[in-house]
Amino acid sequence: MQDPEVLPAWLTEYGLDALTESFSHGFTGALNWYRNLDRNWELAAAWHGAVVTSPAVYIYGDRDLVPAFPGTPEVPVPPKSSRSSPTSCPTSGASPSSRHRHRHRLLGRSVGLAAARVPAAGQPCEDPRVNDLRFRTAAAADLTALVRLRDDAARWMRTRGITGQWQPGELDEDHFARVMAQGEIWLAEAGGNIAGAWELWWEDEAAWGLQPPVAGYVHRLMVDRTLAEPGTGRLLLRAAERRVAAVGRTCVRLDCLAGNEPLNAYYRQAGYRTVGHKEGKPQPGGAPKSFTLMEKEVRQAEQG
C-alpha cells in the first residue's frame, strides 16, 4: 500500500496518531479473539438466537469481508461517490449528559449509541461527539475549568497512591492567568467538553537555567479521567510537540518528579530522554522538589 500524500477528509493527524499508538503495542488483543472462538461460542450458547432489542448499528468498511459471511443479513453498500464519509452516527439531538454513551473510540473499540435514528447510508455524520479532539488556546472564561481539571487530576493521583506530586487546592485561577500572560495554555475538547489541557512555556529558567530560544516547555499535562479515552494524554503531548515545531523551535522539554518512576517511564515511552536532574526546584503551591529533566527533538514535519 502507498502512503497518501494528503490524508482523507475523515481522518485527521490526531486520529492517525491514536491509531498508530494503539497498534504500537502489538496485536495480542485482536489475535486472542480468534484464538478463543470456540470458548466464546460455548460461553455465549445460552444466548443463541437472541435478538438485540436496543437501538444499535454495525459500522463496517465497504471492503469488509464480514458482511459477506454466510448467514449474514444483506446490508446496503453506500455508493462509491460517498464512501469517504461516515455512514452512521448518534442522533444529533442527544443531550450532553449522555456523552458517556455517545463516545467515539478509535480502532473499533466501540461506538456507543443511545438513539435509534441514524443518517442514511453515505450521509456525513455531523455530530461532534464522534469526531476527534479539538484543540484551542485557553481564555479567561476557562480559568475555573482549569482549576477543577487540575484538582481532579491531583485527587486521581492520590487514589493511585501518588502523594508527593500534586495536591488539590495548590493552584488557583491566578496561576493559570499568569501562565496565559507569559506563555500558552491549550485545551483539548471532546463534544464541547474539556477533556484535557497543558501549559506551554517558552522559557523555564527555574528548571533549565538560561537557554537559547530553541525549545518549548510542557507543564501540567492533564486529562479528565471521566471523559477522556485511553491514550488521550499521548495525543495531547503530540499536539504540544506540533505546536513547538510550528513556531520553529527544535525540541520539547519537560520536567518530571524524580520519584515518580511510572511517569518517568511514560515519557520515555513517548520518545523523551533524560538529559539532567534539577534538585530543589521551587513549586508554585508547595515545597521545592527534585525533578528529572527530559527532552525530545521535533522536526518541522511535526506541523503535519
CSV table of C-alpha atoms in Angstrom, one decimal:
chain,number,residue,atom,x,y,z
A,1,MET,CA,0.0,0.0,0.0
A,2,GLN,CA,1.2,3.5,-0.7
A,3,ASP,CA,1.1,6.2,1.9
A,4,PRO,CA,-1.2,9.1,0.7
A,5,GLU,CA,0.4,12.5,0.4
A,6,VAL,CA,-2.8,14.1,1.9
A,7,LEU,CA,-5.0,12.4,4.5
A,8,PRO,CA,-8.7,11.9,3.5
A,9,ALA,CA,-11.2,14.3,5.0
A,10,TRP,CA,-12.5,11.7,7.5
A,11,LEU,CA,-9.0,11.1,9.1
A,12,THR,CA,-7.1,13.8,11.0
A,13,GLU,CA,-3.5,13.8,12.1
A,14,TYR,CA,-4.6,13.3,15.7
A,15,GLY,CA,-6.8,10.4,14.7
A,16,LEU,CA,-3.9,8.8,12.8
A,17,ASP,CA,-1.7,9.3,15.9
A,18,ALA,CA,-4.3,7.5,18.0
A,19,LEU,CA,-4.4,4.6,15.6
A,20,THR,CA,-0.6,4.4,15.4
A,21,GLU,CA,-0.3,4.5,19.2
A,22,SER,CA,-2.9,1.7,19.7
A,23,PHE,CA,-1.2,-0.6,17.2
A,24,SER,CA,2.3,0.1,18.5
A,25,HIS,CA,1.5,-2.1,21.5
A,26,GLY,CA,1.0,-5.2,19.2
A,27,PHE,CA,-1.9,-7.2,18.1
A,28,THR,CA,-2.3,-9.6,21.0
A,29,GLY,CA,-5.8,-8.5,22.0
A,30,ALA,CA,-7.1,-8.8,18.5
A,31,LEU,CA,-5.5,-12.2,17.9
A,32,ASN,CA,-6.8,-13.6,21.2
A,33,TRP,CA,-10.3,-13.1,19.9
A,34,TYR,CA,-9.7,-15.6,17.2
A,35,ARG,CA,-7.8,-17.9,19.5
A,36,ASN,CA,-10.8,-18.1,21.7
A,37,LEU,CA,-13.6,-18.6,19.1
A,38,ASP,CA,-14.6,-22.0,20.4
A,39,ARG,CA,-14.6,-20.8,24.0
A,40,ASN,CA,-16.6,-17.7,23.2
A,41,TRP,CA,-19.1,-19.8,21.3
A,42,GLU,CA,-19.6,-22.1,24.4
A,43,LEU,CA,-19.9,-19.2,26.8
A,44,ALA,CA,-22.5,-17.5,24.6
A,45,ALA,CA,-24.5,-20.6,23.9
A,46,ALA,CA,-27.3,-19.5,26.2
A,47,TRP,CA,-28.0,-16.5,24.0
A,48,HIS,CA,-28.2,-18.5,20.7
A,49,GLY,CA,-30.9,-16.9,18.6
A,50,ALA,CA,-31.3,-13.9,20.9
A,51,VAL,CA,-32.3,-10.6,19.3
A,52,VAL,CA,-30.7,-7.3,20.1
A,53,THR,CA,-33.7,-5.1,21.1
A,54,SER,CA,-31.9,-1.9,22.0
A,55,PRO,CA,-31.2,0.5,19.1
A,56,ALA,CA,-27.9,-0.4,17.5
A,57,VAL,CA,-25.8,0.0,14.4
A,58,TYR,CA,-23.0,-2.0,12.9
A,59,ILE,CA,-20.3,0.1,11.2
A,60,TYR,CA,-18.1,-1.6,8.6
A,61,GLY,CA,-15.9,-0.7,5.7
A,62,ASP,CA,-17.1,-1.1,2.1
A,63,ARG,CA,-14.4,-3.7,1.6
A,64,ASP,CA,-15.0,-5.5,4.9
A,65,LEU,CA,-15.4,-9.3,4.4
A,66,VAL,CA,-17.6,-9.9,7.5
A,67,PRO,CA,-20.9,-8.8,5.9
A,68,ALA,CA,-20.2,-11.3,3.1
A,69,PHE,CA,-20.0,-14.3,5.6
A,70,PRO,CA,-22.7,-16.9,5.1
A,71,GLY,CA,-25.8,-16.2,7.1
A,72,THR,CA,-25.1,-12.5,7.5
A,73,PRO,CA,-28.2,-10.4,6.6
A,74,GLU,CA,-27.9,-8.4,3.4
A,75,VAL,CA,-26.9,-4.8,4.1
A,76,PRO,CA,-26.8,-1.9,1.7
A,77,VAL,CA,-23.4,-0.7,0.5
A,78,PRO,CA,-23.0,3.1,0.1
A,79,PRO,CA,-22.4,4.3,-3.5
A,80,LYS,CA,-18.7,4.9,-4.4
A,81,SER,CA,-19.2,8.7,-4.5
A,82,SER,CA,-20.0,8.8,-0.8
A,83,ARG,CA,-17.7,6.1,0.6
A,84,SER,CA,-15.3,8.7,2.0
A,85,SER,CA,-17.9,9.8,4.5
A,86,PRO,CA,-19.0,8.0,7.7
A,87,THR,CA,-22.2,6.0,7.2
A,88,SER,CA,-23.7,6.5,10.7
A,89,CYS,CA,-23.5,8.4,13.9
A,90,PRO,CA,-25.5,9.0,17.1
A,91,THR,CA,-28.5,11.3,16.8
A,92,SER,CA,-27.6,14.9,17.0
A,93,GLY,CA,-30.5,15.6,19.4
A,94,ALA,CA,-28.9,13.7,22.3
A,95,SER,CA,-28.1,15.8,25.4
A,96,PRO,CA,-24.5,16.4,26.6
A,97,SER,CA,-25.3,14.4,29.8
A,98,SER,CA,-25.3,11.3,27.6
A,99,ARG,CA,-21.7,11.8,26.5
A,100,HIS,CA,-20.5,8.5,28.2
A,101,ARG,CA,-22.9,6.6,26.0
A,102,HIS,CA,-22.0,8.7,22.9
A,103,ARG,CA,-18.3,8.2,22.7
A,104,HIS,CA,-16.1,7.6,19.7
A,105,ARG,CA,-13.4,5.1,20.2
A,106,LEU,CA,-10.7,4.7,17.6
A,107,LEU,CA,-9.5,1.3,16.4
A,108,GLY,CA,-13.1,-0.1,16.6
A,109,ARG,CA,-13.2,-0.3,20.4
A,110,SER,CA,-16.9,0.8,20.5
A,111,VAL,CA,-19.3,3.5,19.4
A,112,GLY,CA,-22.0,3.9,22.0
A,113,LEU,CA,-25.4,4.7,20.6
A,114,ALA,CA,-28.4,5.7,22.7
A,115,ALA,CA,-30.9,6.6,19.9
A,116,ALA,CA,-32.3,4.7,17.0
A,117,ARG,CA,-32.3,7.5,14.4
A,118,VAL,CA,-29.2,7.4,12.2
A,119,PRO,CA,-28.5,9.1,8.9
A,120,ALA,CA,-29.0,7.3,5.6
A,121,ALA,CA,-26.0,5.3,4.2
A,122,GLY,CA,-23.4,7.7,2.9
A,123,GLN,CA,-24.7,10.7,4.7
A,124,PRO,CA,-21.9,12.6,6.5
A,125,CYS,CA,-22.1,12.5,10.3
A,126,GLU,CA,-22.3,16.0,11.8
A,127,ASP,CA,-22.4,15.0,15.4
A,128,PRO,CA,-19.2,16.5,17.0
A,129,ARG,CA,-19.2,13.7,19.7
A,130,VAL,CA,-17.9,11.2,17.2
A,131,ASN,CA,-15.1,13.4,15.9
A,132,ASP,CA,-11.5,13.7,17.1
A,133,LEU,CA,-10.3,16.0,19.9
A,134,ARG,CA,-10.4,19.7,19.1
A,135,PHE,CA,-7.6,21.9,20.4
A,136,ARG,CA,-7.7,25.6,21.2
A,137,THR,CA,-5.9,28.1,23.4
A,138,ALA,CA,-7.5,28.8,26.8
A,139,ALA,CA,-9.2,32.1,27.6
A,140,ALA,CA,-10.2,33.9,30.8
A,141,ALA,CA,-13.5,32.1,30.8
A,142,ASP,CA,-11.7,28.8,31.1
A,143,LEU,CA,-9.9,29.6,34.4
A,144,THR,CA,-12.4,27.9,36.7
A,145,ALA,CA,-12.4,24.8,34.5
A,146,LEU,CA,-8.6,24.6,34.6
A,147,VAL,CA,-8.5,24.8,38.4
A,148,ARG,CA,-11.1,22.0,38.5
A,149,LEU,CA,-9.3,19.9,36.0
A,150,ARG,CA,-6.0,20.2,37.9
A,151,ASP,CA,-7.6,19.5,41.3
A,152,ASP,CA,-9.4,16.4,39.8
A,153,ALA,CA,-6.1,15.2,38.4
A,154,ALA,CA,-4.5,15.6,41.9
A,155,ARG,CA,-7.2,13.7,43.5
A,156,TRP,CA,-6.9,10.9,40.9
A,157,MET,CA,-3.1,10.7,41.8
A,158,ARG,CA,-3.9,10.3,45.5
A,159,THR,CA,-6.3,7.4,44.7
A,160,ARG,CA,-3.4,5.7,42.9
A,161,GLY,CA,-1.0,6.2,45.9
A,162,ILE,CA,0.9,9.1,44.3
A,163,THR,CA,1.0,11.6,47.2
A,164,GLY,CA,4.3,13.5,46.6
A,165,GLN,CA,3.4,15.3,43.4
A,166,TRP,CA,0.1,17.3,43.0
A,167,GLN,CA,-2.3,18.3,45.8
A,168,PRO,CA,-5.8,19.6,45.4
A,169,GLY,CA,-6.1,23.3,46.0
A,170,GLU,CA,-2.4,24.1,45.2
A,171,LEU,CA,-3.1,26.2,42.1
A,172,ASP,CA,-5.8,28.9,41.7
A,173,GLU,CA,-7.1,30.9,38.8
A,174,ASP,CA,-4.3,33.5,39.2
A,175,HIS,CA,-1.7,30.8,38.5
A,176,PHE,CA,-3.3,29.9,35.1
A,177,ALA,CA,-3.9,33.6,34.3
A,178,ARG,CA,-0.2,34.3,34.8
A,179,VAL,CA,0.8,31.4,32.5
A,180,MET,CA,-1.6,32.7,29.8
A,181,ALA,CA,0.0,36.1,30.0
A,182,GLN,CA,3.6,34.7,29.7
A,183,GLY,CA,3.0,31.6,27.6
A,184,GLU,CA,0.2,29.4,26.4
A,185,ILE,CA,-2.4,27.1,27.8
A,186,TRP,CA,-4.0,24.6,25.4
A,187,LEU,CA,-7.3,22.8,25.9
A,188,ALA,CA,-8.5,19.6,24.2
A,189,GLU,CA,-12.2,19.4,23.8
A,190,ALA,CA,-14.4,16.4,23.0
A,191,GLY,CA,-18.0,17.2,22.2
A,192,GLY,CA,-17.7,20.7,23.7
A,193,ASN,CA,-16.4,19.4,27.0
A,194,ILE,CA,-12.8,19.9,28.2
A,195,ALA,CA,-11.1,16.5,28.1
A,196,GLY,CA,-7.5,17.7,28.8
A,197,ALA,CA,-5.1,20.6,28.9
A,198,TRP,CA,-1.4,21.5,29.1
A,199,GLU,CA,0.7,24.6,29.7
A,200,LEU,CA,3.3,25.5,27.1
A,201,TRP,CA,6.1,27.8,28.2
A,202,TRP,CA,8.8,29.4,26.0
A,203,GLU,CA,11.4,29.5,28.8
A,204,ASP,CA,11.8,27.8,32.1
A,205,GLU,CA,14.8,29.3,33.9
A,206,ALA,CA,13.8,27.7,37.3
A,207,ALA,CA,14.4,24.2,36.0
A,208,TRP,CA,16.7,24.6,33.0
A,209,GLY,CA,18.5,27.9,33.6
A,210,LEU,CA,19.2,30.4,30.9
A,211,GLN,CA,18.8,28.7,27.5
A,212,PRO,CA,18.8,29.8,23.9
A,213,PRO,CA,15.2,30.0,22.3
A,214,VAL,CA,15.3,26.5,20.8
A,215,ALA,CA,12.7,24.7,23.0
A,216,GLY,CA,9.1,24.7,24.2
A,217,TYR,CA,8.5,23.6,27.8
A,218,VAL,CA,5.4,21.4,28.6
A,219,HIS,CA,3.9,21.6,32.1
A,220,ARG,CA,0.8,20.3,33.8
A,221,LEU,CA,-0.3,17.8,31.1
A,222,MET,CA,-3.7,16.7,32.5
A,223,VAL,CA,-6.8,14.9,31.3
A,224,ASP,CA,-10.3,14.5,32.6
A,225,ARG,CA,-10.5,10.8,33.6
A,226,THR,CA,-14.3,10.8,33.4
A,227,LEU,CA,-14.3,11.9,29.8
A,228,ALA,CA,-11.0,11.2,28.0
A,229,GLU,CA,-10.4,8.0,26.3
A,230,PRO,CA,-7.3,5.9,27.0
A,231,GLY,CA,-4.3,7.4,25.1
A,232,THR,CA,-5.6,10.9,25.3
A,233,GLY,CA,-2.6,12.1,27.2
A,234,ARG,CA,-0.3,10.9,24.4
A,235,LEU,CA,-2.4,12.8,21.9
A,236,LEU,CA,-2.1,16.0,23.9
A,237,LEU,CA,1.6,15.5,24.1
A,238,ARG,CA,1.8,15.1,20.3
A,239,ALA,CA,-0.2,18.3,19.8
A,240,ALA,CA,2.2,20.2,22.1
A,241,GLU,CA,5.1,18.9,20.0
A,242,ARG,CA,3.4,20.1,16.8
A,243,ARG,CA,2.9,23.5,18.3
A,244,VAL,CA,6.5,23.8,19.3
A,245,ALA,CA,7.6,22.7,15.8
A,246,ALA,CA,5.2,25.2,14.2
A,247,VAL,CA,6.9,28.1,15.9
A,248,GLY,CA,10.3,27.0,14.6
A,249,ARG,CA,11.8,25.5,17.8
A,250,THR,CA,13.6,22.2,17.6
A,251,CYS,CA,12.8,20.4,20.9
A,252,VAL,CA,10.2,19.9,23.6
A,253,ARG,CA,11.4,19.8,27.2
A,254,LEU,CA,9.6,18.9,30.4
A,255,ASP,CA,10.5,18.0,34.0
A,256,CYS,CA,9.1,15.0,35.8
A,257,LEU,CA,9.1,14.3,39.5
A,258,ALA,CA,12.2,12.3,40.1
A,259,GLY,CA,10.5,9.8,42.4
A,260,ASN,CA,7.6,9.0,40.1
A,261,GLU,CA,9.0,6.2,38.1
A,262,PRO,CA,5.8,5.2,36.2
A,263,LEU,CA,5.5,8.8,35.0
A,264,ASN,CA,9.2,8.9,34.0
A,265,ALA,CA,8.7,5.7,32.1
A,266,TYR,CA,5.6,7.1,30.4
A,267,TYR,CA,7.6,10.0,28.9
A,268,ARG,CA,10.5,7.7,27.9
A,269,GLN,CA,8.0,5.6,26.0
A,270,ALA,CA,6.8,8.7,24.3
A,271,GLY,CA,10.3,9.3,23.0
A,272,TYR,CA,11.7,11.6,25.7
A,273,ARG,CA,15.2,11.1,27.0
A,274,THR,CA,16.7,12.1,30.3
A,275,VAL,CA,19.2,14.9,30.0
A,276,GLY,CA,19.7,16.0,33.6
A,277,HIS,CA,18.3,16.5,37.0
A,278,LYS,CA,17.1,19.5,39.0
A,279,GLU,CA,17.3,19.4,42.8
A,280,GLY,CA,15.1,21.6,44.9
A,281,LYS,CA,13.0,23.3,42.1
A,282,PRO,CA,10.6,25.9,43.6
A,283,GLN,CA,6.9,24.9,43.4
A,284,PRO,CA,4.0,27.3,42.9
A,285,GLY,CA,2.0,25.7,45.6
A,286,GLY,CA,4.3,23.9,48.0
A,287,ALA,CA,7.9,23.0,49.0
A,288,PRO,CA,10.7,22.6,46.5
A,289,LYS,CA,11.0,19.2,44.8
A,290,SER,CA,13.6,17.3,42.7
A,291,PHE,CA,12.9,16.6,39.0
A,292,THR,CA,14.2,14.6,36.1
A,293,LEU,CA,14.8,16.8,33.1
A,294,MET,CA,13.7,15.3,29.8
A,295,GLU,CA,13.9,16.3,26.2
A,296,LYS,CA,12.6,15.2,22.7
A,297,GLU,CA,13.7,16.6,19.4
A,298,VAL,CA,10.9,17.7,17.0
A,299,ARG,CA,11.1,18.4,13.3
A,300,GLN,CA,9.3,20.9,11.2
A,301,ALA,CA,7.4,17.9,9.7
A,302,GLU,CA,5.7,17.6,13.1
A,303,GLN,CA,3.5,20.5,11.9
A,304,GLY,CA,1.7,17.9,9.7
